[in-house]
Coordinates of C-alpha atoms in Angstrom, one line a residue:
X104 CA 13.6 -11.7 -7.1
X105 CA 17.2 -12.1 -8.6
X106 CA 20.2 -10.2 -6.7
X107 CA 21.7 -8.4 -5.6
X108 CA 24.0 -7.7 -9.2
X109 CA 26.4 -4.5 -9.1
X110 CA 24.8 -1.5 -10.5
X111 CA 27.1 -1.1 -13.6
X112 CA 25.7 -4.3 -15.2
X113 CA 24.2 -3.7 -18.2
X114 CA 20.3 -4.8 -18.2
X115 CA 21.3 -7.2 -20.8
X116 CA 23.7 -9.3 -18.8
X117 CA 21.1 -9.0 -15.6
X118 CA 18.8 -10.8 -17.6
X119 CA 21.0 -13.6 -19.0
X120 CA 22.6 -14.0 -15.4
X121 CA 19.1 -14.1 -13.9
X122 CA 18.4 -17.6 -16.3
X123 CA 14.7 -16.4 -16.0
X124 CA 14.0 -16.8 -19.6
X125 CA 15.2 -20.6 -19.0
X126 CA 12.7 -20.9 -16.4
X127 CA 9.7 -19.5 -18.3
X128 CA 10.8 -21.6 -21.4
X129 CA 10.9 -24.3 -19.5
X130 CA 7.9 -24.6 -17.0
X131 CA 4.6 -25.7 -19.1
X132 CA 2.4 -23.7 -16.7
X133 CA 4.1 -20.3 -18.4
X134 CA 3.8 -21.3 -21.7
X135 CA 1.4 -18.4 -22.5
X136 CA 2.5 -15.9 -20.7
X137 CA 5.9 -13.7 -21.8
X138 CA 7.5 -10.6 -19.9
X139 CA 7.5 -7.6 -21.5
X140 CA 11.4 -5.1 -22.1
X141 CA 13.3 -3.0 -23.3
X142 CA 13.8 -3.7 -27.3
X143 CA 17.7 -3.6 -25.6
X144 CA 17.1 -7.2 -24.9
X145 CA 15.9 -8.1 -27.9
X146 CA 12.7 -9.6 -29.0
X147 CA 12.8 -13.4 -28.2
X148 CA 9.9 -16.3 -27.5
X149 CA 8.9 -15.6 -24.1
X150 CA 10.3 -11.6 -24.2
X151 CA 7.9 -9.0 -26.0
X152 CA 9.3 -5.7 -26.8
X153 CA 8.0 -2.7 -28.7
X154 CA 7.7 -2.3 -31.7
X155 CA 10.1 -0.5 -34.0
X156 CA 8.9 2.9 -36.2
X157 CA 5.7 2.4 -35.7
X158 CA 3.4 4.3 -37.1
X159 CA 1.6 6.6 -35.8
X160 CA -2.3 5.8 -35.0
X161 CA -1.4 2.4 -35.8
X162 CA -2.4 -0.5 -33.6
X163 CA 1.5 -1.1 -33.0
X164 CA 1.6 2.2 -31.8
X165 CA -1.1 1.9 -29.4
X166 CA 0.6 -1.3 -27.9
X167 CA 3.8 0.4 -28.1
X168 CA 1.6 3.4 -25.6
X169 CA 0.2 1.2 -23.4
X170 CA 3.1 -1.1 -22.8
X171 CA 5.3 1.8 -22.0
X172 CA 2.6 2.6 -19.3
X173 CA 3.0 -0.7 -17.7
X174 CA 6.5 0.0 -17.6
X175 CA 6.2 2.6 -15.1
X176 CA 4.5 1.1 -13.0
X177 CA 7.9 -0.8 -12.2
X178 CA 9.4 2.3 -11.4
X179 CA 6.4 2.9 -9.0
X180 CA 7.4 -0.5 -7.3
X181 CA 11.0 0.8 -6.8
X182 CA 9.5 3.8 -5.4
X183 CA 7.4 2.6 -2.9
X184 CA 10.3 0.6 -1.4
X185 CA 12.6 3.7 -1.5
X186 CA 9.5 5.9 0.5
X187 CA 8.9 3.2 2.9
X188 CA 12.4 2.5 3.7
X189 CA 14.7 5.3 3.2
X190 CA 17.6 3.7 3.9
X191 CA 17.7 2.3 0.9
X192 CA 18.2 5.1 -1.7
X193 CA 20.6 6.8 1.5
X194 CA 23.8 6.3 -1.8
X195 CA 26.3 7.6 0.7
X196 CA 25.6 5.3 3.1
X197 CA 24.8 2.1 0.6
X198 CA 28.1 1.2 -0.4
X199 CA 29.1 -2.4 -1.2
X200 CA 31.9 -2.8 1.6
X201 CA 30.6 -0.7 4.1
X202 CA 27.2 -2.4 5.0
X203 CA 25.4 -6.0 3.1
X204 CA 23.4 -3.6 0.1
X205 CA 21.8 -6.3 -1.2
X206 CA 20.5 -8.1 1.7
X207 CA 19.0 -4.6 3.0
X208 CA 17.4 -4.1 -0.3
X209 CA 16.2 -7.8 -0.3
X210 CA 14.4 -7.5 2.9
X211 CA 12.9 -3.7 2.3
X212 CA 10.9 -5.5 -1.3
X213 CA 10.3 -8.3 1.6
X214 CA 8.5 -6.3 4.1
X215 CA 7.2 -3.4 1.6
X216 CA 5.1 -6.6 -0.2
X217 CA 4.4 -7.6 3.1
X218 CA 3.2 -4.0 4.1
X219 CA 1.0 -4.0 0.6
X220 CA -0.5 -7.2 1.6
X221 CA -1.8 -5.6 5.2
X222 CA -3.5 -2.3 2.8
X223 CA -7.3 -3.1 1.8
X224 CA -6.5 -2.2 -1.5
X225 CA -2.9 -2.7 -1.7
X226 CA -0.9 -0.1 -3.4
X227 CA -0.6 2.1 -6.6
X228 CA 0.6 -0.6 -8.5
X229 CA -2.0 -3.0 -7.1
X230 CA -5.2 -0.3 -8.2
X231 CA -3.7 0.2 -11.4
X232 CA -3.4 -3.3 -12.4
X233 CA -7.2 -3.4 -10.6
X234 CA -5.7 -6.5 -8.6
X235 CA -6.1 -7.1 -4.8
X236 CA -3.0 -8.4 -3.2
X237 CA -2.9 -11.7 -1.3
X238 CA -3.3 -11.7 2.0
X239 CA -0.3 -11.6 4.6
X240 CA -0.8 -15.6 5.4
X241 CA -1.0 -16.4 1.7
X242 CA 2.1 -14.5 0.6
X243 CA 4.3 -15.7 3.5
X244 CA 3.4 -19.1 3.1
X245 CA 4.3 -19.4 -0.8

């Protein structure tokens, strides 16, 4: 997890800060895998993104469909955090000088994977993907 970066970046800069692409690229055991964004970023080796005008029916178009799915279930992610630990989309509270945001936010993802990890069958985004999480020992211990 990269962060905490103040919300007004633009996604673009996030990435480039993060230097993730520079880790994929250059880690061997990654080599065929690529993450999936916003056409914002820019299609590059190791970053798909949709494609543009695609035609309707067309097999771009169903990628284009089924990627945007996936996408969501990001969102869900955020979401679960947020309904586990309220505190965390509090905005009048979470302000930069008056309490550590991005440490609070750091731990909630910390202990809302733990929390998934404890579930049988994880979470939403867990029975989507059809993907049992690890268990509690194997997650803390990586």
């Amino acid at each position: 997890m990269y962060g905490p970066v103040e919300g007004r970046r633009h996604d673009c800069t996030v990435l480039s800060m993060s230097r993730i692409m520079n880790t994929i690229q250059g880690n061997t055991s990654l080599k065929h895998y690529c993450l999936y964004g916003d056409p914002a970023y820019g299609c590059q080796p190791c970053l798909a993104c949709p494609f543009p005008n695609a035609a309707p029916g067309s097999l771009q178009a169903t990628f284009n469909s089924s990627m945007s799915a996936v996408r969501e279930s990001v969102e869900w992610s955020f979401h679960i955090v947020k309904s586990l630990w309220s505190h965390v989309s509090f905005d009048k509270k979470m302000k930069v000088r008056n309490c550590p945001v991005g440490m609070l936010w750091l731990v909630a993802t910390l202990l809302t994977n733990c929390h998934t990890c404890l579930k049988p069958h994880g979470n939403q985004v867990s029975l989507y993907f059809s993907l049992l999480p690890p268990t509690l020992d194997e997650y803390l211990s990586e």
